[in-house]
Short mmCIF file of C-alpha atoms and ligand atoms in Angstrom, two decimals:
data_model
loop_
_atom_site.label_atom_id
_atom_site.label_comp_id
_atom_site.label_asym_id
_atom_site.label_seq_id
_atom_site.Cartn_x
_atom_site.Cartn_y
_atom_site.Cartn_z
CA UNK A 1352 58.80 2.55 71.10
CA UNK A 1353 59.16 3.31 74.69
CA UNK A 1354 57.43 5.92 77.55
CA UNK A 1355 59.55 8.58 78.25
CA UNK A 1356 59.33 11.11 81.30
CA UNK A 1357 61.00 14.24 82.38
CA UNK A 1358 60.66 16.13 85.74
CA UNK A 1359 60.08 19.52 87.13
CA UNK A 1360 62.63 21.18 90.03
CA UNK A 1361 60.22 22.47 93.02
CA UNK A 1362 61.99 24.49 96.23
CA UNK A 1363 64.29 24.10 98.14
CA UNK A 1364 65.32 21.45 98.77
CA UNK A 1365 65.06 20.15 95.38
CA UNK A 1366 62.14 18.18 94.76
CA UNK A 1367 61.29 16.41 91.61
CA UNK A 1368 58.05 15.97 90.18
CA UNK A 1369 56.54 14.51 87.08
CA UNK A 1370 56.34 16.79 84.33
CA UNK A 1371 55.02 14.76 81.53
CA UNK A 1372 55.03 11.20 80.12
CA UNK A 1373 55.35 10.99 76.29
CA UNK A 1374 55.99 8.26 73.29
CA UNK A 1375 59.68 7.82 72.88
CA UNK A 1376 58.92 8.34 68.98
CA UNK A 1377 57.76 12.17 69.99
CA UNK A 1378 61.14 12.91 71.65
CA UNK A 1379 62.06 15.59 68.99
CA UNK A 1380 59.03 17.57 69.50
CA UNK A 1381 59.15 17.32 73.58
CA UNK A 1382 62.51 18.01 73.53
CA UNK A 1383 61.40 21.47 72.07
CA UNK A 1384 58.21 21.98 74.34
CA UNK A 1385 60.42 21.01 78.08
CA UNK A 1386 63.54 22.04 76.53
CA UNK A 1387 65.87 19.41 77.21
CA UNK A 1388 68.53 17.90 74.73
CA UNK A 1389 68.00 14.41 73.24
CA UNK A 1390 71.09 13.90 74.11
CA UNK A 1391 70.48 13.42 78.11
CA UNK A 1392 67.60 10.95 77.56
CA UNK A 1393 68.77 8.15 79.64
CA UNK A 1394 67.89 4.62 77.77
CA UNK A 1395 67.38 1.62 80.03
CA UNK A 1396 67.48 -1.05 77.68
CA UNK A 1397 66.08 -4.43 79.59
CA UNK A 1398 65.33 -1.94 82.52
CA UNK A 1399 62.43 -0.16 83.69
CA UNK A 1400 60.53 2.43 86.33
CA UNK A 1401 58.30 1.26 88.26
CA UNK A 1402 56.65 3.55 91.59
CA UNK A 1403 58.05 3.16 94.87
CA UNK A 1404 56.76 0.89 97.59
CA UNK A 1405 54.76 2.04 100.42
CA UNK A 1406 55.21 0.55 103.63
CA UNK A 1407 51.96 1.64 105.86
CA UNK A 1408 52.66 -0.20 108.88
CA UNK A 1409 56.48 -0.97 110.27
CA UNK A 1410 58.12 -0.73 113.92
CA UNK A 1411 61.22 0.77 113.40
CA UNK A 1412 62.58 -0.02 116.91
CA UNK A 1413 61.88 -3.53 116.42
CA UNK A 1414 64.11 -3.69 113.23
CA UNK A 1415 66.71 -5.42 115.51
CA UNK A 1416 65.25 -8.58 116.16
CA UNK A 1417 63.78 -8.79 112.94
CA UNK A 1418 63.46 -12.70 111.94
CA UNK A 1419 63.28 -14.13 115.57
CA UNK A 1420 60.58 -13.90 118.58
CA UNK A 1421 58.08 -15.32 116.12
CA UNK A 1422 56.65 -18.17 118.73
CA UNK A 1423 53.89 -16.78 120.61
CA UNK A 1424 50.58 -14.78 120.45
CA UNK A 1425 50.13 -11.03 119.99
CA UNK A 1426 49.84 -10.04 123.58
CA UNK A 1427 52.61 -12.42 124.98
CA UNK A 1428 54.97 -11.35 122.57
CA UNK A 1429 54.68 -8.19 123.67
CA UNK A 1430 55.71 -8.52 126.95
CA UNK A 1431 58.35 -10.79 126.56
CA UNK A 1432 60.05 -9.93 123.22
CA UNK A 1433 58.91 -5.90 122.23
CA UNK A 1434 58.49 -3.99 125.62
CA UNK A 1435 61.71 -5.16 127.12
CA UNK A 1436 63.30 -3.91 123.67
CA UNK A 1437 61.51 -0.98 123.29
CA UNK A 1438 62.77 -0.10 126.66
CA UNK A 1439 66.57 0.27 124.70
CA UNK A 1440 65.58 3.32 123.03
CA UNK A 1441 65.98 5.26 125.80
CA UNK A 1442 69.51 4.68 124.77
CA UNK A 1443 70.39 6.98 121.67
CA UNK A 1444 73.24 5.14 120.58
CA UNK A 1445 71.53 1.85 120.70
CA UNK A 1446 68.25 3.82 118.57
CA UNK A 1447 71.06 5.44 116.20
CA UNK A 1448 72.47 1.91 115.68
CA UNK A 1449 69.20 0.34 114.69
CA UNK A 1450 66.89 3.27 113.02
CA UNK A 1451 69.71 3.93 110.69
CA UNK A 1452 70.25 0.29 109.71
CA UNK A 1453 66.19 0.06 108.99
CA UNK A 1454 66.53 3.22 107.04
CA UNK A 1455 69.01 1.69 104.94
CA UNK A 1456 67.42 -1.77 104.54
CA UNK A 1457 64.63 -0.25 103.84
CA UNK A 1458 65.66 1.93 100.78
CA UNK A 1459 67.43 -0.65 99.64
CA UNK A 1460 64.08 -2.74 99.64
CA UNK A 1461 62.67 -0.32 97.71
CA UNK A 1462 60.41 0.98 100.39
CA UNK A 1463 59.87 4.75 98.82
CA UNK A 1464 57.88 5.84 102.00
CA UNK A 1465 57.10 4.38 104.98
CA UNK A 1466 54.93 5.12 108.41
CA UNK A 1467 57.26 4.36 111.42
CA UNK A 1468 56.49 3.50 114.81
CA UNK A 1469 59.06 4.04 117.30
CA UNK A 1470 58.76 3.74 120.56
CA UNK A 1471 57.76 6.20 123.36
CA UNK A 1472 60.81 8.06 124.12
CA UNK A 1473 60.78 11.59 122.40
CA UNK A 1474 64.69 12.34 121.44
CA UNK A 1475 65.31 8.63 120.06
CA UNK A 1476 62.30 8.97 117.89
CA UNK A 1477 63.22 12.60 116.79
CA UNK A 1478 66.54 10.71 115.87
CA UNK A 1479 64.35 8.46 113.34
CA UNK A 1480 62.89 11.51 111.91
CA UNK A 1481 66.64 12.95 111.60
CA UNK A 1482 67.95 9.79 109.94
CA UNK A 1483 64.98 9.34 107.52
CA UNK A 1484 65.65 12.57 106.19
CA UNK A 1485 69.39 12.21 105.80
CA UNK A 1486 68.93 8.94 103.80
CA UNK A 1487 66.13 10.77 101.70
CA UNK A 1488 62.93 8.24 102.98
CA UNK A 1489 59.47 9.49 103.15
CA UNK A 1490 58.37 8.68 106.44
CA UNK A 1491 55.47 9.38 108.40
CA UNK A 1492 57.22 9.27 112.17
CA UNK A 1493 55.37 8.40 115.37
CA UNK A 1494 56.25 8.53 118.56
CA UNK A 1495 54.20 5.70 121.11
CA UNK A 1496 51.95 6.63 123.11
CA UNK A 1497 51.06 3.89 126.29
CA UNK A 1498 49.65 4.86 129.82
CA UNK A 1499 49.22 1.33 130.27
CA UNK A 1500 51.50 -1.51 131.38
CA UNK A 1501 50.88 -4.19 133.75
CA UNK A 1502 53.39 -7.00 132.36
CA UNK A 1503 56.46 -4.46 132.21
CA UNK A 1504 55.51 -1.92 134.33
CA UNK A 1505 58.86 0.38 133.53
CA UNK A 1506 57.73 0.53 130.04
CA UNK A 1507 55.02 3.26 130.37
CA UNK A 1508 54.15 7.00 130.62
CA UNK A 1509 52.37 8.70 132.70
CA UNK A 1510 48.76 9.77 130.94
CA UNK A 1511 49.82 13.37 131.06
CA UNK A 1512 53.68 12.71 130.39
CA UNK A 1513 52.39 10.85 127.24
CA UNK A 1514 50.35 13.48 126.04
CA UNK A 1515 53.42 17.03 126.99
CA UNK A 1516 55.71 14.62 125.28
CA UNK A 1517 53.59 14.09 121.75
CA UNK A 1518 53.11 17.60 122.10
CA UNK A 1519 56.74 18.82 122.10
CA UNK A 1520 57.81 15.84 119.69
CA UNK A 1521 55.45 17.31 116.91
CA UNK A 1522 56.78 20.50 117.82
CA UNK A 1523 60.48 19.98 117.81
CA UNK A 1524 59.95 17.28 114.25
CA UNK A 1525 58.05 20.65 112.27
CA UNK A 1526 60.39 22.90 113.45
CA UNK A 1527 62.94 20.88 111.52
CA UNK A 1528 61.07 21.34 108.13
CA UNK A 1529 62.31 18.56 106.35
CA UNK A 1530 60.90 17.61 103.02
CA UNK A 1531 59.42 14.87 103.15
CA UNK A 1532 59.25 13.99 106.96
CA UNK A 1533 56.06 14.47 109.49
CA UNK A 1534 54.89 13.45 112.72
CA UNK A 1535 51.87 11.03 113.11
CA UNK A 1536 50.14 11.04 116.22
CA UNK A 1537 50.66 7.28 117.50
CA UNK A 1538 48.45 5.87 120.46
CA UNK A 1539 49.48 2.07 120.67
CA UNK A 1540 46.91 0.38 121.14
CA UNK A 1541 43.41 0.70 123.04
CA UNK A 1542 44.81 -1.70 125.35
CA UNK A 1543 47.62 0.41 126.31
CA UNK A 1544 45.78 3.98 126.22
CA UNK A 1545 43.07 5.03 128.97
CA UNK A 1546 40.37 6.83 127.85
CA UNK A 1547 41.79 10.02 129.22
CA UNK A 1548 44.82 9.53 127.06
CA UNK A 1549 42.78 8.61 123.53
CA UNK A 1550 41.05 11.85 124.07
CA UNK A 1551 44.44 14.00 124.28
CA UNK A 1552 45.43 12.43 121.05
CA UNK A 1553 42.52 12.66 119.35
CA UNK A 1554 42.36 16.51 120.22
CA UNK A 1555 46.27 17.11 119.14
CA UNK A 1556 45.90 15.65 116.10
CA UNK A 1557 42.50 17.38 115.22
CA UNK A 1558 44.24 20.44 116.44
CA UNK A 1559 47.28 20.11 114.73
CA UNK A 1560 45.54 18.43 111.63
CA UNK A 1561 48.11 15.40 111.57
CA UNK A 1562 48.17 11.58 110.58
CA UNK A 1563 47.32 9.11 113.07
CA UNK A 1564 48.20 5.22 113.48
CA UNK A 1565 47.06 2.12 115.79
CA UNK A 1566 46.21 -0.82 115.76
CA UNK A 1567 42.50 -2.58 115.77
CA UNK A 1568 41.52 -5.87 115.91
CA UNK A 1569 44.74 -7.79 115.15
CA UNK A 1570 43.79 -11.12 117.24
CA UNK A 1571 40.56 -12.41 119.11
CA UNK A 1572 42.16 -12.37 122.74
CA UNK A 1573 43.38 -8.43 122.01
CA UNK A 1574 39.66 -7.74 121.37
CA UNK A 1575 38.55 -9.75 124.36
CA UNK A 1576 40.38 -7.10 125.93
CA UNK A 1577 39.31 -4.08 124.72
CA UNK A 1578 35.76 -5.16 125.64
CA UNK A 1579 36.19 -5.45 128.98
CA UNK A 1580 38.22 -2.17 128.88
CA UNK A 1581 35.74 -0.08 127.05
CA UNK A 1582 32.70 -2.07 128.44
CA UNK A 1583 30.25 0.99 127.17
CA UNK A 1584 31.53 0.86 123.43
CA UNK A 1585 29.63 -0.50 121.15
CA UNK A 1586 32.38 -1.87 119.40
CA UNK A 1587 36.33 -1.41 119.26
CA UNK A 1588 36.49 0.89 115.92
CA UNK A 1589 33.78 2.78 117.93
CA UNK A 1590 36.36 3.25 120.68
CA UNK A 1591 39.01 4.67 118.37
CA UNK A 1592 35.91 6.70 116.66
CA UNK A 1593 34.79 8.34 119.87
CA UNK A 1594 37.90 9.90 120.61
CA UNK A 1595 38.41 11.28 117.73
CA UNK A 1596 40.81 8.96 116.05
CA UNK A 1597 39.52 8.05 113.14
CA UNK A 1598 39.55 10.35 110.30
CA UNK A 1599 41.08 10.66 106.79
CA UNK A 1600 44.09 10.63 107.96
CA UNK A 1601 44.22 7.74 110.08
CA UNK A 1602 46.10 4.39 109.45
CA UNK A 1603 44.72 1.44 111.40
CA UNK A 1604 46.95 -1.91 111.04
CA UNK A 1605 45.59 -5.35 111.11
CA UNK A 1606 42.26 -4.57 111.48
CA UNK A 1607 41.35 -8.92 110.76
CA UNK A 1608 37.85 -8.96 112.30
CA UNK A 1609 35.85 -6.09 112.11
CA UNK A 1610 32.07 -6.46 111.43
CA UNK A 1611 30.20 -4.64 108.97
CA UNK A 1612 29.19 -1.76 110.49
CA UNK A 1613 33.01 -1.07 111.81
CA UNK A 1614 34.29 -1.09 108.24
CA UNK A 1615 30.85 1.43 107.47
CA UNK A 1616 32.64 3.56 110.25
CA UNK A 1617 35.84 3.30 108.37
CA UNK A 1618 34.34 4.27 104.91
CA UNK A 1619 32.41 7.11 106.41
CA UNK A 1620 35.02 8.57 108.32
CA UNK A 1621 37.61 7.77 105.43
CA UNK A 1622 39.80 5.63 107.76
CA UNK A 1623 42.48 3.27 106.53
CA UNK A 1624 43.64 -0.26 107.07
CA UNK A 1625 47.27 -2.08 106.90
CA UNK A 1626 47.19 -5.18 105.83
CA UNK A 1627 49.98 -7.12 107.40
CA UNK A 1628 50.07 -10.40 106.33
CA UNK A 1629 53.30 -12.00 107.02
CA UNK A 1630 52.74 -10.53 110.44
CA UNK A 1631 48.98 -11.55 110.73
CA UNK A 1632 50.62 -15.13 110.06
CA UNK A 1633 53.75 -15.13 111.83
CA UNK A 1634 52.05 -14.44 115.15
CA UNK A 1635 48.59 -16.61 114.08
CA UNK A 1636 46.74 -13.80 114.36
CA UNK A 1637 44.40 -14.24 111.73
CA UNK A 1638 44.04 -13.33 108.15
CA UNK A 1639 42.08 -10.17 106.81
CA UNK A 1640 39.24 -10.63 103.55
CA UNK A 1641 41.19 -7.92 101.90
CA UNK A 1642 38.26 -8.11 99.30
CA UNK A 1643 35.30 -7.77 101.67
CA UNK A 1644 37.71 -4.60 102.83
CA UNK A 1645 37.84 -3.46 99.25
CA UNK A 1646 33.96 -4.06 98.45
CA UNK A 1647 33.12 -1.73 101.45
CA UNK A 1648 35.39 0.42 99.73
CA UNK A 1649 37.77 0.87 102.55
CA UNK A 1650 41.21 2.15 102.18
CA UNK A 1651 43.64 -0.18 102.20
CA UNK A 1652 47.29 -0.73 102.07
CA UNK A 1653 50.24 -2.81 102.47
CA UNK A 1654 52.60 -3.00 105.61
CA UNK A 1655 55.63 -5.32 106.81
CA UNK A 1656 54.73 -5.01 110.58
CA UNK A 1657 58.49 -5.75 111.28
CA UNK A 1658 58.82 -7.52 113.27
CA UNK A 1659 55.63 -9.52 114.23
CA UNK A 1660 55.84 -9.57 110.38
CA UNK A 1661 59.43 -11.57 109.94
CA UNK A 1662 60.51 -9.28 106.52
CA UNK A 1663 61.19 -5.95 106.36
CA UNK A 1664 60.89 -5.98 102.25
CA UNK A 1665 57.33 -4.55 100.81
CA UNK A 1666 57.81 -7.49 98.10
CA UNK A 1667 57.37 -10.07 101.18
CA UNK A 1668 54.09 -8.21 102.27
CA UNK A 1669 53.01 -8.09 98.25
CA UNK A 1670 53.66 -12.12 98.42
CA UNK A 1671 52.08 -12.78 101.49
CA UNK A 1672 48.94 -10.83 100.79
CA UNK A 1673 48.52 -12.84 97.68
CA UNK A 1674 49.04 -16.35 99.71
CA UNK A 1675 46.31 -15.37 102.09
CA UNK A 1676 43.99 -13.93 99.87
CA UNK A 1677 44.61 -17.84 98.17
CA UNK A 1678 43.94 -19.57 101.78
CA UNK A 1679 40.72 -17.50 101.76
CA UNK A 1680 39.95 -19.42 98.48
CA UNK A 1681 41.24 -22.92 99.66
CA UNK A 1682 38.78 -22.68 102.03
CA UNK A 1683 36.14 -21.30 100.19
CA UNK A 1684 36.41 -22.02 96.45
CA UNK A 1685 33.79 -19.46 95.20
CA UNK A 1686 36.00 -16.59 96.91
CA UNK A 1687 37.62 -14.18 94.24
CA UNK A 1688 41.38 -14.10 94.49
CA UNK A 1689 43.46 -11.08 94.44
CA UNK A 1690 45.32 -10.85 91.16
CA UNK A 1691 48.92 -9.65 91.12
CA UNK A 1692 48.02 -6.52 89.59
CA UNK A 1693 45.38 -5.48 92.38
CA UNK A 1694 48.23 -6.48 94.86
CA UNK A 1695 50.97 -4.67 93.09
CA UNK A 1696 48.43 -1.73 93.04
CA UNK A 1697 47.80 -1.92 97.14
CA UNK A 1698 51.51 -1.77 97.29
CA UNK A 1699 52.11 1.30 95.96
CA UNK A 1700 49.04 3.42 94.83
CA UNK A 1701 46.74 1.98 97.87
CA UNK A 1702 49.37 2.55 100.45
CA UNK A 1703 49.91 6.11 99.63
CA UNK A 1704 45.64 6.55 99.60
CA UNK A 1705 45.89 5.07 102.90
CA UNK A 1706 47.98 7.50 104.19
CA UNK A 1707 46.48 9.90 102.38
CA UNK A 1708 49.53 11.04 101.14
CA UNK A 1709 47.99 9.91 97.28
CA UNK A 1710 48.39 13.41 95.91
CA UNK A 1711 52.43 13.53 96.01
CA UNK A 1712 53.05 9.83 95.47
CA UNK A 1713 52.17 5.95 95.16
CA UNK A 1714 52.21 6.29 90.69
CA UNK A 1715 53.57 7.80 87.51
CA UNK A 1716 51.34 10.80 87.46
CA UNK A 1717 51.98 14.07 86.05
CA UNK A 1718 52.62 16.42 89.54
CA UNK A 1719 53.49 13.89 91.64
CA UNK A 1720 56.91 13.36 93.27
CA UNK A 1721 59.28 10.99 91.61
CA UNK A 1722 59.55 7.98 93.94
CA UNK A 1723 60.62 5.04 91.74
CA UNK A 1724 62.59 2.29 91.58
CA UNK A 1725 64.95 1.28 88.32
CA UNK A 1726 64.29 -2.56 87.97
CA UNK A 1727 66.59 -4.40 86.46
CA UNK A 1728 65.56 -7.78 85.74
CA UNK A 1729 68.69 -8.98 84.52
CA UNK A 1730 71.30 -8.20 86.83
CA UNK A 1731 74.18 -10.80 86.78
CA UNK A 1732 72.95 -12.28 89.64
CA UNK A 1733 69.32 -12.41 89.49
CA UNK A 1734 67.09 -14.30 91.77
CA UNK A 1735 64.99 -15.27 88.13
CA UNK A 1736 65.52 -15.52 84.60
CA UNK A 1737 64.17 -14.18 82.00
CA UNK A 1738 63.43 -15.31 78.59
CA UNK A 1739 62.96 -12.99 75.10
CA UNK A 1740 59.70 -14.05 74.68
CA UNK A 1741 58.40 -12.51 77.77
CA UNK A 1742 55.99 -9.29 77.72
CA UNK A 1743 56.90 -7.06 80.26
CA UNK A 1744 53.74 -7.43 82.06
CA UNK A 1745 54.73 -11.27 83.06
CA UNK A 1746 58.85 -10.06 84.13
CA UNK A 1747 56.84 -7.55 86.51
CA UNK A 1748 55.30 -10.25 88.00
CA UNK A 1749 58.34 -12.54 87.87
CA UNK A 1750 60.10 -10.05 89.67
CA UNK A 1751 57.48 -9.09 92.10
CA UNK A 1752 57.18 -12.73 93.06
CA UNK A 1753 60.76 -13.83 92.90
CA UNK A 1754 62.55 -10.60 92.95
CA UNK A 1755 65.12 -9.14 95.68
CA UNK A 1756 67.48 -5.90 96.54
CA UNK A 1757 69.77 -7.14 93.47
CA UNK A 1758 66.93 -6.17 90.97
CA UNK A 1759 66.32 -2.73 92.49
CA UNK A 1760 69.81 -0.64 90.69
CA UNK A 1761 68.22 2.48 91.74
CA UNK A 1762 65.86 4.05 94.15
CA UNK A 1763 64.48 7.79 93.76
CA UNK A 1764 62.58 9.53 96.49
CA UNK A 1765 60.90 12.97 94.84
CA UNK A 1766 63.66 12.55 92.39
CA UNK A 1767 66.62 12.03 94.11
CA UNK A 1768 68.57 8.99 94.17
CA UNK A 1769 68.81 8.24 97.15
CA UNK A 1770 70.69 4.67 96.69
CA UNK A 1771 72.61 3.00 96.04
CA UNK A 1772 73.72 4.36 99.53
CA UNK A 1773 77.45 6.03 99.58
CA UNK A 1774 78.16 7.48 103.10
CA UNK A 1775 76.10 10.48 103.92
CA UNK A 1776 74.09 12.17 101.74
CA UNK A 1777 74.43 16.50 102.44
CA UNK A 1778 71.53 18.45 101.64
CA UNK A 1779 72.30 22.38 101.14
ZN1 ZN B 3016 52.22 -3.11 114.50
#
């Protein structure tokens, strides 16, 4: 007995959905209603499907030093490690280099769709867009947005120069019509936006109707801040809020301390939150109560943060949500741990809610796009082993805790394969 599925071809180009999901045993008779031959059922044997990752929250331009820079706080680290590479990507052979090598890594990871930062130069974060499409990734692609820049003063824009530029990069990225790419309107951070700026973003992407991505409330000292910044705001959500940046299509990463009534702000505007863990770590930031999140029902998804988060695999950010979520009950024994399932869920279903891109992916449901991955948990050289007594419930969470790149065979983004990679991949 086995689940079977079969997929429907949708425009040009071809896009793959979910057409139905039957008992293996009832192959004869949906053979005859969807009209494909028994003979091109594909049997996986030990294998099996399981949806594609979502990765809400990852710098692509700091892919490159991925790993390293991990010793120092938020806004330190910053200026001495991101800004100064950041700065590179004015460079489009050094952002060609690196944005196609995250791509790649990426995919390979398993990461089905993911929402990209870049950095604030318009034709090297174009080139992102351009790559994610050739290597078939769902991406939501942002160009940065900063007026403001005291520690590396050459790393800026000018408030108007930030705003003509987002204008003409959502421009020239939907005039490209690719499938599965789109702009996301990308202030960095209230720290680095004046007022004046926030506003212009919050009226192009409520003109345009696009995503939109920050950052709130990642470390104590950031919100510090942002007080004395936006001394008449009642709060820092409220800052994002009254420039029109929260909405239901907005992604806000970290997000470790709000208060009550920010996350009632969240739920009522239909906001999202990132949860970044190994980053949140890595940087001792501090660690989000992705349950309190969850009980305010909140949004909420799972990001990498590469590269204040060290990994750039969605099955590191699945693994360190679960080891926080156990500090949480280390220090507080009556606190209800998140189960692998709900975690495995965040990954995949929750991440595509919070970037409210839930009605084309993030499960196995009929009409949705076919991003999956083809597990195999006994590859030759398997991180784990696995033993015949084993449901398939417990090798899921075998390989979701021990797993790697060597499990995932396959990777399908609305129904193409899209690795294992073999030089370029045309589209016609
Ligand atoms: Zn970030």
């Amino acid at each position: 007995m086995g689940i079977m599925a079969s997929f429907i071809y949708e425009g040009h180009p071809a896009k793959y959905m979910i057409a139905f999901i039957g008992r293996a045993k009832e192959v004869a008779k949906l053979s005859e209603t969807w009209g494909f031959r028994i003979s091109d059922v594909r049997h996986l044997g030990p294998r099996f499907f399981m949806p594609g990752l979502v990765d809400t929250h990852i710098h692509a331009s700091q892919y490159s030093y991925t790993g390293t820079a991990l010793d120092m706080p938020l806004l330190q680290w910053l200026n001495t490690y991101t800004f100064p590479t950041e700065f590179n990507y004015k460079d489009l052979d050094f952002a060609q280099d690196v944005y196609t090598k995250v791509v790649k890594r990426t995919l390979r990871n398993g990461t089905t769709t993911a929402c990209y930062f870049a950095t604030i130069y318009t034709d090297s974060s174009l080139l992102l867009g351009e790559i994610a499409d050739k290597y078939g990734q769902r991406a939501l692609v942002g160009k940065v947005c900063m007026d403001t820049n005291n520690a590396v003063p050459h790393y800026k824009e000018t408030t108007d120069g930030s705003s003509e530029e987002t204008k003409r990069f959502i421009g020239e990225l939907l005039k490209r019509k690719y499938a599965l790419v789109r702009p996301i309107v990308t202030p960095r951070f209230a720290v680095s936006c004046t007022s004046t700026l926030l506003s212009h973003l919050g009226e192009i992407a409520k003109n345009n109707d696009l995503h939109i991505q920050s950052h709130i409330s990642e470390t104590k000292e950031e919100m510090d801040v942002v007080r004395e910044l936006f001394p008449d705001m009642e709060s820092y959500g409220h800052v994002y809020h009254k420039h029109n940046l929260l909405t239901d299509k907005t992604v806000m990463a970290h997000a470790c301390y709000l208060s009550d009534s920010e996350l009632k702000l969240f739920r009522d505007t239909g906001a999202a939150i990132s949860h970044c863990p190994n980053s949140n770590i890595s940087l001792c930031s501090g660690m989000l109560d992705v349950r309190r999140v969850l009980k305010h029902n909140v949004k909420l998804g799972l990001g990498t943060d590469v590269a204040g988060g060290y990994s750039p695999s969605m099955l590191d950010a699945i693994r360190r949500t679960l080891d926080t979520s156990k500090v949480l009950t280390i220090q507080d024994p009556e606190y209800k741990t998140l189960t692998f399932e709900e975690v495995f869920r965040l990954a995949t279903l929750g991440g595509s809610q919070a970037l409210s891109l839930h009605d084309r992916t993030g499960n196995f449901q009929v009409g949705k796009d076919f991003d999956a991955l083809l597990i195999n948990p006994v590859v030759p050289d398997s991180p784990f082993d696995v033993f015949p007594y084993e449901s398939t419930k417990a090798i899921l969470e075998k390989f979701l805790n021990l797993g790697d790149d060597r499990n995932i065979e396959e990777v399908y983004v609305a129904g193409r394969k899209v690795t294992p990679i073999s030089g370029v991949r045309v589209v016609t």
